Tab-separated table of C-alpha atoms in Angstrom:
chain	number	residue	atom	x	y	z
A	1	UNK	CA	119.746	93.096	95.716
A	2	UNK	CA	117.088	93.860	98.306
A	3	UNK	CA	118.407	94.557	101.774
A	4	UNK	CA	117.866	97.181	104.430
A	5	UNK	CA	120.176	96.609	107.340
A	6	UNK	CA	121.540	99.368	109.549
A	7	UNK	CA	124.098	97.986	111.926
A	8	UNK	CA	125.048	99.564	115.254
A	9	UNK	CA	128.627	100.169	114.499
A	10	UNK	CA	132.230	100.787	115.264
A	11	UNK	CA	135.349	100.485	113.094
A	12	UNK	CA	138.864	101.511	112.864
A	13	UNK	CA	142.068	101.187	111.038
A	14	UNK	CA	145.556	100.543	112.358
A	15	UNK	CA	149.205	100.355	111.719
A	16	UNK	CA	150.878	98.578	114.611
A	17	UNK	CA	154.008	98.014	116.536
A	18	UNK	CA	154.890	94.328	116.511
A	19	UNK	CA	155.123	93.007	120.086
A	20	UNK	CA	155.877	89.737	121.771
A	21	UNK	CA	153.190	87.336	122.955
A	22	UNK	CA	150.907	89.090	125.416
A	23	UNK	CA	150.276	88.197	129.030
A	24	UNK	CA	147.004	86.804	130.345
A	25	UNK	CA	147.480	87.937	133.935
A	26	UNK	CA	145.009	90.826	133.992
A	27	UNK	CA	141.286	90.872	133.128
A	28	UNK	CA	142.123	93.578	130.584
A	29	UNK	CA	145.648	93.203	129.316
A	30	UNK	CA	147.245	96.365	127.909
A	31	UNK	CA	150.189	94.646	126.319
A	32	UNK	CA	151.979	97.712	124.959
A	33	UNK	CA	154.399	99.819	126.963
A	34	UNK	CA	152.456	102.944	125.979
A	35	UNK	CA	148.712	102.146	126.146
A	36	UNK	CA	146.585	104.413	123.995
A	37	UNK	CA	144.435	107.147	125.452
A	38	UNK	CA	140.723	106.558	125.791
A	39	UNK	CA	139.352	110.130	125.963
A	40	UNK	CA	135.660	110.766	126.421
A	41	UNK	CA	133.661	112.813	123.946
A	42	UNK	CA	130.976	115.381	124.780
A	43	UNK	CA	128.428	113.742	122.478
A	44	UNK	CA	127.849	110.076	121.727
A	45	UNK	CA	129.183	109.249	118.234
A	46	UNK	CA	126.886	107.459	115.832
A	47	UNK	CA	127.458	104.376	113.775
A	48	UNK	CA	128.024	104.736	110.064
A	49	UNK	CA	125.079	103.921	107.848
A	50	UNK	CA	126.745	100.997	106.132
A	51	UNK	CA	124.253	101.093	103.290
A	52	UNK	CA	126.236	104.094	102.052
A	53	UNK	CA	129.464	102.077	101.824
A	54	UNK	CA	128.541	99.134	99.633
A	55	UNK	CA	131.702	97.987	97.877
A	56	UNK	CA	130.136	95.877	95.119
A	57	UNK	CA	131.028	92.497	96.612
A	58	UNK	CA	128.871	89.639	97.858
A	59	UNK	CA	129.004	86.263	99.534
A	60	UNK	CA	128.134	82.795	98.206
A	61	UNK	CA	125.814	80.480	100.132
A	62	UNK	CA	126.355	76.729	99.999
A	63	UNK	CA	122.707	75.721	100.170
A	64	UNK	CA	123.034	72.149	101.447
A	65	UNK	CA	124.763	69.751	103.795
A	66	UNK	CA	125.480	66.045	103.388
A	67	UNK	CA	122.332	63.871	103.342
A	68	UNK	CA	119.856	66.748	103.584
A	69	UNK	CA	116.452	65.933	105.026
A	70	UNK	CA	113.613	65.615	104.379
A	71	UNK	CA	114.189	63.916	101.054
A	72	UNK	CA	112.356	65.294	97.978
A	73	UNK	CA	111.601	68.592	99.775
A	74	UNK	CA	114.896	70.477	99.561
A	75	UNK	CA	114.196	72.708	96.556
A	76	UNK	CA	111.029	73.927	98.270
A	77	UNK	CA	112.786	74.447	101.604
A	78	UNK	CA	115.584	76.595	100.253
A	79	UNK	CA	113.201	78.425	97.927
A	80	UNK	CA	111.581	79.787	101.075
A	81	UNK	CA	114.932	81.165	102.242
A	82	UNK	CA	115.998	82.933	99.042
A	83	UNK	CA	114.633	86.386	99.856
A	84	UNK	CA	116.127	86.360	103.344
A	85	UNK	CA	119.523	85.336	101.999
A	86	UNK	CA	119.364	88.092	99.391
A	87	UNK	CA	118.479	90.647	102.060
A	88	UNK	CA	121.443	89.482	104.139
A	89	UNK	CA	123.912	90.165	101.299
A	90	UNK	CA	124.246	86.799	99.588
A	91	UNK	CA	124.829	87.144	95.835
A	92	UNK	CA	125.202	83.507	94.687
A	93	UNK	CA	123.579	80.204	95.615
A	94	UNK	CA	125.645	77.042	95.213
A	95	UNK	CA	123.129	74.238	94.708
A	96	UNK	CA	123.835	70.529	95.174
A	97	UNK	CA	124.218	68.295	92.114
A	98	UNK	CA	120.774	68.673	90.577
A	99	UNK	CA	120.466	65.562	88.393
A	100	UNK	CA	119.756	61.889	89.027
A	101	UNK	CA	122.441	59.732	90.595
A	102	UNK	CA	122.734	55.999	90.989
A	103	UNK	CA	121.325	56.177	94.537
A	104	UNK	CA	118.099	57.704	93.231
A	105	UNK	CA	116.110	59.458	95.945
A	106	UNK	CA	118.958	58.940	98.401
A	107	UNK	CA	121.658	60.352	96.141
A	108	UNK	CA	123.480	63.579	96.948
A	109	UNK	CA	124.317	63.685	93.229
A	110	UNK	CA	127.992	62.786	93.371
A	111	UNK	CA	127.273	59.416	91.729
A	112	UNK	CA	125.981	60.957	88.456
A	113	UNK	CA	124.008	58.782	86.097
A	114	UNK	CA	121.708	60.890	83.883
A	115	UNK	CA	122.938	64.450	83.311
A	116	UNK	CA	119.546	65.528	81.956
A	117	UNK	CA	117.213	64.036	84.583
A	118	UNK	CA	116.455	66.897	86.979
A	119	UNK	CA	113.639	64.943	88.608
A	120	UNK	CA	111.255	63.966	85.825
A	121	UNK	CA	112.147	60.391	84.807
A	122	UNK	CA	111.353	57.282	86.805
A	123	UNK	CA	114.751	55.643	87.210
A	124	UNK	CA	116.901	54.368	90.043
A	125	UNK	CA	113.697	53.888	92.030
A	126	UNK	CA	112.384	57.443	91.949
A	127	UNK	CA	111.106	60.290	89.808
A	128	UNK	CA	112.199	63.153	92.082
A	129	UNK	CA	115.844	63.518	93.005
A	130	UNK	CA	116.744	63.671	96.664
A	131	UNK	CA	116.064	67.410	96.410
A	132	UNK	CA	112.743	67.406	94.548
A	133	UNK	CA	111.292	67.646	91.052
A	134	UNK	CA	112.423	69.496	87.971
A	135	UNK	CA	109.486	71.925	88.270
A	136	UNK	CA	110.466	72.761	91.844
A	137	UNK	CA	114.043	73.397	90.755
A	138	UNK	CA	112.879	75.680	87.941
A	139	UNK	CA	110.765	77.624	90.461
A	140	UNK	CA	113.743	77.967	92.800
A	141	UNK	CA	116.058	79.263	90.071
A	142	UNK	CA	113.453	81.783	88.900
A	143	UNK	CA	112.971	83.031	92.462
A	144	UNK	CA	116.713	83.400	92.935
A	145	UNK	CA	116.981	85.448	89.758
A	146	UNK	CA	114.056	87.614	90.841
A	147	UNK	CA	116.087	88.390	93.974
A	148	UNK	CA	119.241	89.213	91.976
A	149	UNK	CA	121.028	86.006	92.963
A	150	UNK	CA	123.095	83.892	90.618
A	151	UNK	CA	122.634	80.123	90.807
A	152	UNK	CA	125.721	77.905	90.673
A	153	UNK	CA	125.489	74.295	89.465
A	154	UNK	CA	127.565	71.571	91.088
A	155	UNK	CA	129.024	69.603	88.165
A	156	UNK	CA	130.600	66.130	88.327
A	157	UNK	CA	132.217	65.435	84.953
A	158	UNK	CA	134.837	62.774	85.530
A	159	UNK	CA	133.240	59.746	87.163
A	160	UNK	CA	129.835	58.243	86.317
A	161	UNK	CA	127.777	55.664	88.167
A	162	UNK	CA	124.576	53.674	87.740
A	163	UNK	CA	125.016	52.339	84.228
A	164	UNK	CA	124.311	48.822	82.963
A	165	UNK	CA	126.757	45.957	82.961
A	166	UNK	CA	128.547	45.194	79.669
A	167	UNK	CA	131.624	43.331	78.510
A	168	UNK	CA	134.591	45.706	78.371
A	169	UNK	CA	137.354	44.329	76.133
A	170	UNK	CA	139.827	46.984	77.340
A	171	UNK	CA	139.532	45.815	80.936
A	172	UNK	CA	138.828	42.205	79.984
A	173	UNK	CA	135.826	42.007	82.294
A	174	UNK	CA	132.264	43.288	82.722
A	175	UNK	CA	131.988	46.946	83.730
A	176	UNK	CA	129.047	49.211	84.556
A	177	UNK	CA	129.666	51.465	81.570
A	178	UNK	CA	126.454	51.137	79.538
A	179	UNK	CA	124.302	54.261	79.851
A	180	UNK	CA	121.190	54.364	77.662
A	181	UNK	CA	117.424	54.732	77.927
A	182	UNK	CA	117.056	51.561	79.978
A	183	UNK	CA	120.369	51.653	81.821
A	184	UNK	CA	120.598	54.758	84.012
A	185	UNK	CA	120.038	57.340	81.261
A	186	UNK	CA	116.279	57.583	80.782
A	187	UNK	CA	116.568	61.009	79.164
A	188	UNK	CA	118.259	59.321	76.188
A	189	UNK	CA	120.751	62.183	75.960
A	190	UNK	CA	124.495	61.589	76.275
A	191	UNK	CA	124.333	57.818	75.985
A	192	UNK	CA	127.678	56.198	76.877
A	193	UNK	CA	129.427	52.858	76.674
A	194	UNK	CA	132.868	51.454	77.472
A	195	UNK	CA	134.411	53.331	74.532
A	196	UNK	CA	133.764	56.636	76.310
A	197	UNK	CA	135.679	55.713	79.459
A	198	UNK	CA	139.363	55.055	80.094
A	199	UNK	CA	140.943	52.929	78.698
A	200	UNK	CA	139.447	52.624	75.190
A	201	UNK	CA	140.370	52.178	71.532
A	202	UNK	CA	141.918	55.659	71.321
A	203	UNK	CA	143.654	55.838	74.689
A	204	UNK	CA	145.142	53.405	77.179
A	205	UNK	CA	145.413	56.165	79.774
A	206	UNK	CA	143.961	55.281	83.169
A	207	UNK	CA	143.743	58.256	85.526
A	208	UNK	CA	143.324	56.002	88.531
A	209	UNK	CA	140.466	58.103	89.881
A	210	UNK	CA	139.572	57.392	93.472
A	211	UNK	CA	135.917	57.272	92.452
A	212	UNK	CA	134.526	54.788	89.941
A	213	UNK	CA	137.846	54.375	88.105
A	214	UNK	CA	136.246	52.094	85.522
A	215	UNK	CA	133.711	54.811	84.672
A	216	UNK	CA	136.163	57.684	84.329
A	217	UNK	CA	135.144	59.720	81.252
A	218	UNK	CA	137.653	60.309	78.447
A	219	UNK	CA	137.410	64.062	77.843
A	220	UNK	CA	139.724	63.827	74.839
A	221	UNK	CA	136.994	62.232	72.738
A	222	UNK	CA	135.020	64.600	70.560
A	223	UNK	CA	131.844	62.700	71.435
A	224	UNK	CA	132.376	63.358	75.144
A	225	UNK	CA	133.420	66.965	74.573
A	226	UNK	CA	130.344	67.601	72.426
A	227	UNK	CA	127.964	66.197	75.008
A	228	UNK	CA	129.605	67.891	77.980
A	229	UNK	CA	130.152	71.424	76.658
A	230	UNK	CA	130.506	71.944	72.895
A	231	UNK	CA	127.225	71.054	71.173
A	232	UNK	CA	124.026	73.094	71.381
A	233	UNK	CA	122.357	70.447	73.536
A	234	UNK	CA	125.439	69.777	75.700
A	235	UNK	CA	125.255	69.488	79.460
A	236	UNK	CA	126.800	72.942	79.914
A	237	UNK	CA	124.479	74.707	77.468
A	238	UNK	CA	121.386	72.869	78.683
A	239	UNK	CA	122.142	73.847	82.274
A	240	UNK	CA	122.749	77.424	81.229
A	241	UNK	CA	120.198	78.076	78.479
A	242	UNK	CA	117.329	75.796	79.490
A	243	UNK	CA	117.594	75.452	83.252
A	244	UNK	CA	118.971	78.931	83.926
A	245	UNK	CA	122.161	78.164	85.868
A	246	UNK	CA	124.664	81.035	85.969
A	247	UNK	CA	127.900	79.258	86.807
A	248	UNK	CA	129.728	76.163	87.893
A	249	UNK	CA	131.250	74.442	90.875
A	250	UNK	CA	133.493	71.753	89.383
A	251	UNK	CA	133.662	68.715	91.652
A	252	UNK	CA	136.862	66.731	92.229
A	253	UNK	CA	139.028	68.531	89.672
A	254	UNK	CA	141.954	66.260	90.486
A	255	UNK	CA	140.069	63.639	88.461
A	256	UNK	CA	140.645	65.375	85.116
A	257	UNK	CA	142.987	67.852	83.445
A	258	UNK	CA	142.687	71.663	83.803
A	259	UNK	CA	142.308	72.141	80.022
A	260	UNK	CA	138.850	70.575	80.300
A	261	UNK	CA	137.682	73.499	82.423
A	262	UNK	CA	139.379	76.008	80.116
A	263	UNK	CA	137.507	74.644	77.110
A	264	UNK	CA	134.221	74.478	79.047
A	265	UNK	CA	134.570	78.098	80.184
A	266	UNK	CA	135.587	79.315	76.730
A	267	UNK	CA	132.394	77.759	75.391
A	268	UNK	CA	129.836	78.892	77.977
A	269	UNK	CA	131.459	81.271	80.487
A	270	UNK	CA	129.894	82.220	83.806
A	271	UNK	CA	131.250	82.202	87.342
A	272	UNK	CA	133.253	79.080	88.214
A	273	UNK	CA	135.185	77.551	91.092
A	274	UNK	CA	137.035	74.246	91.315
A	275	UNK	CA	137.225	71.806	94.209
A	276	UNK	CA	140.934	71.015	94.355
A	277	UNK	CA	141.236	69.487	97.814
A	278	UNK	CA	144.851	70.408	98.443
A	279	UNK	CA	146.124	72.420	101.393
A	280	UNK	CA	149.335	73.383	99.610
A	281	UNK	CA	149.037	76.982	98.400
A	282	UNK	CA	151.611	76.471	95.643
A	283	UNK	CA	149.658	73.551	94.213
A	284	UNK	CA	146.505	75.663	94.215
A	285	UNK	CA	148.317	78.531	92.493
A	286	UNK	CA	149.552	76.196	89.788
A	287	UNK	CA	146.077	74.763	89.298
A	288	UNK	CA	144.241	78.111	89.003
A	289	UNK	CA	146.860	79.276	86.507
A	290	UNK	CA	146.283	76.160	84.396
A	291	UNK	CA	142.485	76.046	84.713
A	292	UNK	CA	141.870	79.790	84.517
A	293	UNK	CA	139.217	79.807	87.259
A	294	UNK	CA	139.241	80.295	91.046
A	295	UNK	CA	139.635	77.423	93.493
A	296	UNK	CA	138.297	76.832	96.957
A	297	UNK	CA	141.134	77.972	99.190
A	298	UNK	CA	141.909	74.785	101.086
A	299	UNK	CA	145.247	76.318	102.086
A	300	UNK	CA	143.358	79.019	104.022
A	301	UNK	CA	140.942	76.437	105.426
A	302	UNK	CA	143.725	74.295	106.868
A	303	UNK	CA	145.671	77.290	108.203
A	304	UNK	CA	142.525	78.393	110.048
A	305	UNK	CA	142.006	74.870	111.377
A	306	UNK	CA	145.591	74.808	112.615
A	307	UNK	CA	145.364	78.317	114.073
A	308	UNK	CA	142.061	77.917	115.893
A	309	UNK	CA	141.979	74.183	116.656
A	310	UNK	CA	144.879	71.830	116.035
A	311	UNK	CA	147.704	74.026	117.350
A	312	UNK	CA	145.764	76.877	118.996
A	313	UNK	CA	148.308	79.271	117.539
A	314	UNK	CA	147.239	82.309	115.527
A	315	UNK	CA	150.649	82.661	113.898
A	316	UNK	CA	149.384	80.028	111.433
A	317	UNK	CA	147.180	82.788	110.013
A	318	UNK	CA	150.373	84.469	108.860
A	319	UNK	CA	151.430	81.493	106.743
A	320	UNK	CA	151.005	80.955	103.007
A	321	UNK	CA	147.514	80.845	101.494
A	322	UNK	CA	146.114	81.172	97.998
A	323	UNK	CA	144.151	84.279	98.970
A	324	UNK	CA	147.323	86.079	100.055
A	325	UNK	CA	148.861	85.973	96.576
A	326	UNK	CA	145.818	85.504	94.325
A	327	UNK	CA	142.773	86.856	96.209
A	328	UNK	CA	140.766	87.122	92.985
A	329	UNK	CA	141.243	83.362	92.480
A	330	UNK	CA	140.480	82.282	96.054
A	331	UNK	CA	137.034	81.187	97.248
A	332	UNK	CA	137.324	80.987	101.020
A	333	UNK	CA	135.212	78.865	103.360
A	334	UNK	CA	134.982	77.645	106.952
A	335	UNK	CA	132.973	74.462	106.377
A	336	UNK	CA	131.367	72.488	103.567
A	337	UNK	CA	129.326	69.332	103.061
A	338	UNK	CA	132.440	67.145	103.007
A	339	UNK	CA	134.321	68.658	105.941
A	340	UNK	CA	131.247	68.448	108.145
A	341	UNK	CA	130.499	64.800	107.397
A	342	UNK	CA	134.084	63.794	108.080
A	343	UNK	CA	134.723	62.710	111.684
A	344	UNK	CA	138.428	63.587	111.299
A	345	UNK	CA	138.925	66.627	113.539
A	346	UNK	CA	141.761	67.880	111.324
A	347	UNK	CA	139.278	68.295	108.454
A	348	UNK	CA	136.896	70.585	110.282
A	349	UNK	CA	136.916	73.732	112.383
A	350	UNK	CA	135.301	73.215	115.770
A	351	UNK	CA	131.936	74.880	116.374
A	352	UNK	CA	133.304	77.082	119.164
A	353	UNK	CA	135.843	78.557	116.741
A	354	UNK	CA	133.696	78.936	113.643
A	355	UNK	CA	132.647	82.549	114.185
A	356	UNK	CA	136.282	83.609	114.585
A	357	UNK	CA	137.049	81.811	111.326
A	358	UNK	CA	134.097	83.480	109.600
A	359	UNK	CA	135.283	86.847	110.950
A	360	UNK	CA	138.607	86.076	109.284
A	361	UNK	CA	137.280	85.190	105.813
A	362	UNK	CA	134.572	87.873	105.790
A	363	UNK	CA	137.000	90.694	106.523
A	364	UNK	CA	139.912	89.536	104.348
A	365	UNK	CA	140.152	89.448	100.570
A	366	UNK	CA	139.018	86.430	98.578
A	367	UNK	CA	135.406	85.479	97.829
A	368	UNK	CA	133.807	83.973	100.956
A	369	UNK	CA	131.294	81.127	101.167
A	370	UNK	CA	128.826	80.523	104.003
A	371	UNK	CA	127.853	76.939	104.846
A	372	UNK	CA	124.088	76.364	105.074
A	373	UNK	CA	124.193	74.585	108.439
A	374	UNK	CA	126.232	77.392	109.993
A	375	UNK	CA	123.965	80.162	108.721
A	376	UNK	CA	120.845	78.298	109.833
A	377	UNK	CA	122.353	77.769	113.298
A	378	UNK	CA	120.422	80.177	115.548
A	379	UNK	CA	123.534	80.694	117.671
A	380	UNK	CA	125.472	81.958	114.625
A	381	UNK	CA	122.994	83.693	112.345
A	382	UNK	CA	122.909	87.205	113.826
A	383	UNK	CA	126.706	87.360	113.934
A	384	UNK	CA	126.974	86.023	110.386
A	385	UNK	CA	124.531	88.647	109.120
A	386	UNK	CA	126.692	91.378	110.656
A	387	UNK	CA	129.833	89.856	109.180
A	388	UNK	CA	128.270	89.572	105.717
A	389	UNK	CA	127.219	93.214	105.881
A	390	UNK	CA	130.718	94.273	106.910
A	391	UNK	CA	132.206	92.200	104.101
A	392	UNK	CA	129.940	93.875	101.567
A	393	UNK	CA	130.687	97.386	102.849
A	394	UNK	CA	133.840	98.137	104.866
A	395	UNK	CA	135.981	95.112	103.937
A	396	UNK	CA	137.801	96.811	101.091
A	397	UNK	CA	141.295	97.982	100.251
A	398	UNK	CA	144.679	96.355	100.733
A	399	UNK	CA	145.193	93.838	103.540
A	400	UNK	CA	147.875	94.565	106.139
A	401	UNK	CA	148.650	92.399	109.173
A	402	UNK	CA	149.370	94.792	112.027
A	403	UNK	CA	150.108	92.306	114.782
A	404	UNK	CA	150.228	88.515	115.080
A	405	UNK	CA	151.275	86.253	117.923
A	406	UNK	CA	149.984	82.959	119.288
A	407	UNK	CA	146.739	84.386	120.717
A	408	UNK	CA	146.294	87.752	118.960
A	409	UNK	CA	145.794	88.674	115.347
A	410	UNK	CA	145.210	92.223	114.120
A	411	UNK	CA	144.560	93.026	110.455
A	412	UNK	CA	143.608	96.187	108.598
A	413	UNK	CA	141.705	96.691	105.359
A	414	UNK	CA	142.997	100.060	104.247
A	415	UNK	CA	139.798	101.193	102.567
A	416	UNK	CA	139.623	103.699	99.717
A	417	UNK	CA	139.251	107.434	99.288
A	418	UNK	CA	135.513	107.060	99.945
A	419	UNK	CA	135.493	104.034	102.265
A	420	UNK	CA	137.228	103.976	105.675
A	421	UNK	CA	137.980	100.250	105.679
A	422	UNK	CA	138.146	98.251	108.900
A	423	UNK	CA	140.361	96.550	111.444
A	424	UNK	CA	139.892	92.977	112.666
A	425	UNK	CA	141.149	91.987	116.122
A	426	UNK	CA	141.007	88.270	117.048
A	427	UNK	CA	141.804	87.228	120.602
A	428	UNK	CA	141.901	83.537	121.532
A	429	UNK	CA	143.168	84.043	125.082
A	430	UNK	CA	140.998	83.656	128.184
A	431	UNK	CA	141.061	87.386	128.951
A	432	UNK	CA	139.787	90.505	127.259
A	433	UNK	CA	142.738	92.250	125.675
A	434	UNK	CA	143.613	95.716	124.466
A	435	UNK	CA	146.351	96.595	122.036
A	436	UNK	CA	147.616	100.000	120.967
A	437	UNK	CA	148.074	100.532	117.276
A	438	UNK	CA	148.765	103.467	114.999
A	439	UNK	CA	145.714	104.112	112.860
A	440	UNK	CA	145.386	106.367	109.840
A	441	UNK	CA	142.573	108.302	111.527
A	442	UNK	CA	143.191	111.229	113.848
A	443	UNK	CA	140.953	112.539	116.631
A	444	UNK	CA	138.221	110.107	115.625
A	445	UNK	CA	136.027	107.889	117.783
A	446	UNK	CA	135.931	104.238	116.773
A	447	UNK	CA	133.342	101.515	117.315
A	448	UNK	CA	133.266	97.727	117.129
A	449	UNK	CA	130.823	96.985	114.327
A	450	UNK	CA	130.664	93.297	115.216
A	451	UNK	CA	128.897	94.161	118.468
A	452	UNK	CA	131.263	92.185	120.674
A	453	UNK	CA	132.253	95.189	122.825
A	454	UNK	CA	130.770	98.609	123.606
A	455	UNK	CA	134.221	100.097	124.172
A	456	UNK	CA	134.649	103.300	122.107
A	457	UNK	CA	138.198	104.589	121.947
A	458	UNK	CA	139.254	107.807	120.266
A	459	UNK	CA	142.356	108.122	118.142
A	460	UNK	CA	144.976	110.655	119.116
A	461	UNK	CA	146.392	113.455	117.015
A	462	UNK	CA	149.061	111.013	115.822
A	463	UNK	CA	146.494	108.297	114.993
A	464	UNK	CA	147.393	106.058	117.936
A	465	UNK	CA	144.550	104.221	119.623
A	466	UNK	CA	143.938	101.271	121.919
A	467	UNK	CA	141.444	98.694	120.646
A	468	UNK	CA	139.847	95.809	122.506
A	469	UNK	CA	138.826	92.210	121.781
A	470	UNK	CA	136.853	90.034	124.216
A	471	UNK	CA	138.263	86.733	125.450
A	472	UNK	CA	138.031	83.965	122.865
A	473	UNK	CA	136.373	86.258	120.359
A	474	UNK	CA	136.923	89.088	117.883
A	475	UNK	CA	136.067	92.726	117.232
A	476	UNK	CA	135.854	94.740	114.009
A	477	UNK	CA	136.611	98.459	114.128
A	478	UNK	CA	136.003	101.513	111.979
A	479	UNK	CA	135.171	105.167	112.310
A	480	UNK	CA	131.923	106.700	113.530
A	481	UNK	CA	129.965	109.715	112.345
């Protein structure tokens, strides 16, 4: 991965005495009875060269938002950003659904019609997909690989759309279940008819999918299994072996059983994550155990939304999340294409709180995802680059919450024998705050590597130190040279 970033730094690690909710009366609020010393040092300490502390992790970029514009240009647009993303510390690109949907050039891909039309067949009113042509996609994937980035395919394997109308004896009416060379499947591969959807001659099961229930694929059929993942020219193997995709983002996994993903992954492997839109951490734990792959951590997403927005109470960050019990199975995020298109405030984190939420996921365990529109926001990008760098370097070791009340949250990554780790301090009050904690460093000057404060405290002989977080913001601490 090509990157050369030296960050002006600051970091620290803490134990902490748990205190009651802090006061907002003073511009700087030392909330502990025994505020830490802030001794001066004869020489200015230097920031760590974070390039020397790479911890082997990375960050995934979601490379699209809902209804990207301009149409037919997207593969070329993001191709021009690949090298910059790689330099910033991104290690995977999550692409939108790459094949032709019923809406043709207007389709975001979640109405899949032809699984093998990447923008080369004239159907549904267009040759190119909304994102561009097959050749442009191939160029993008090759460029990503040249920059050491994996490319993740968004896969929709339960509901289909855009087929021809045919009589369906199992539903006793006409259904849009005919997919062939002249009915939404110009590639001629994976032709389908009513027998391949629920219900059919082998199953009367009806999942009741929220999307295109009449075109809900029956994964129990060998024909469907073969075309989706088992045969040499299956969707999975074509994506992997011909197009060059490295992994999978499984859309709407509540629309089919977890064993489908297990069989898919046993056949082709690669990185994978499932979209199980469920804020209940227990439900997510049960699903990842059954499917055998990570899930987007909607439990963490909703706890952040409640902490920063809905209830303005950081104690929600102390509640149950998938990442707290199964960090290796949790893909964390602050926003995605669905949450941002939804006008429901409870399904999104407000813009003024997003950087605090990104500071949370990029310092904690779990595998974080950056949303394209947030990274490309000029007001966010510099901060996100710093946070990505800190994630890929100092954000390592066990997680320990040192302090948590309604407007303060302090967390330590304990580091390793060769990595000092870090401490995150979030403050949602209207005043700058300082809090004394007991660090595992002695007689060491600390710095805020997020750049939010120039305050440089020094730990005492017992490891105690007072750290600072600006009003409505965060700071990230570690040792200096």
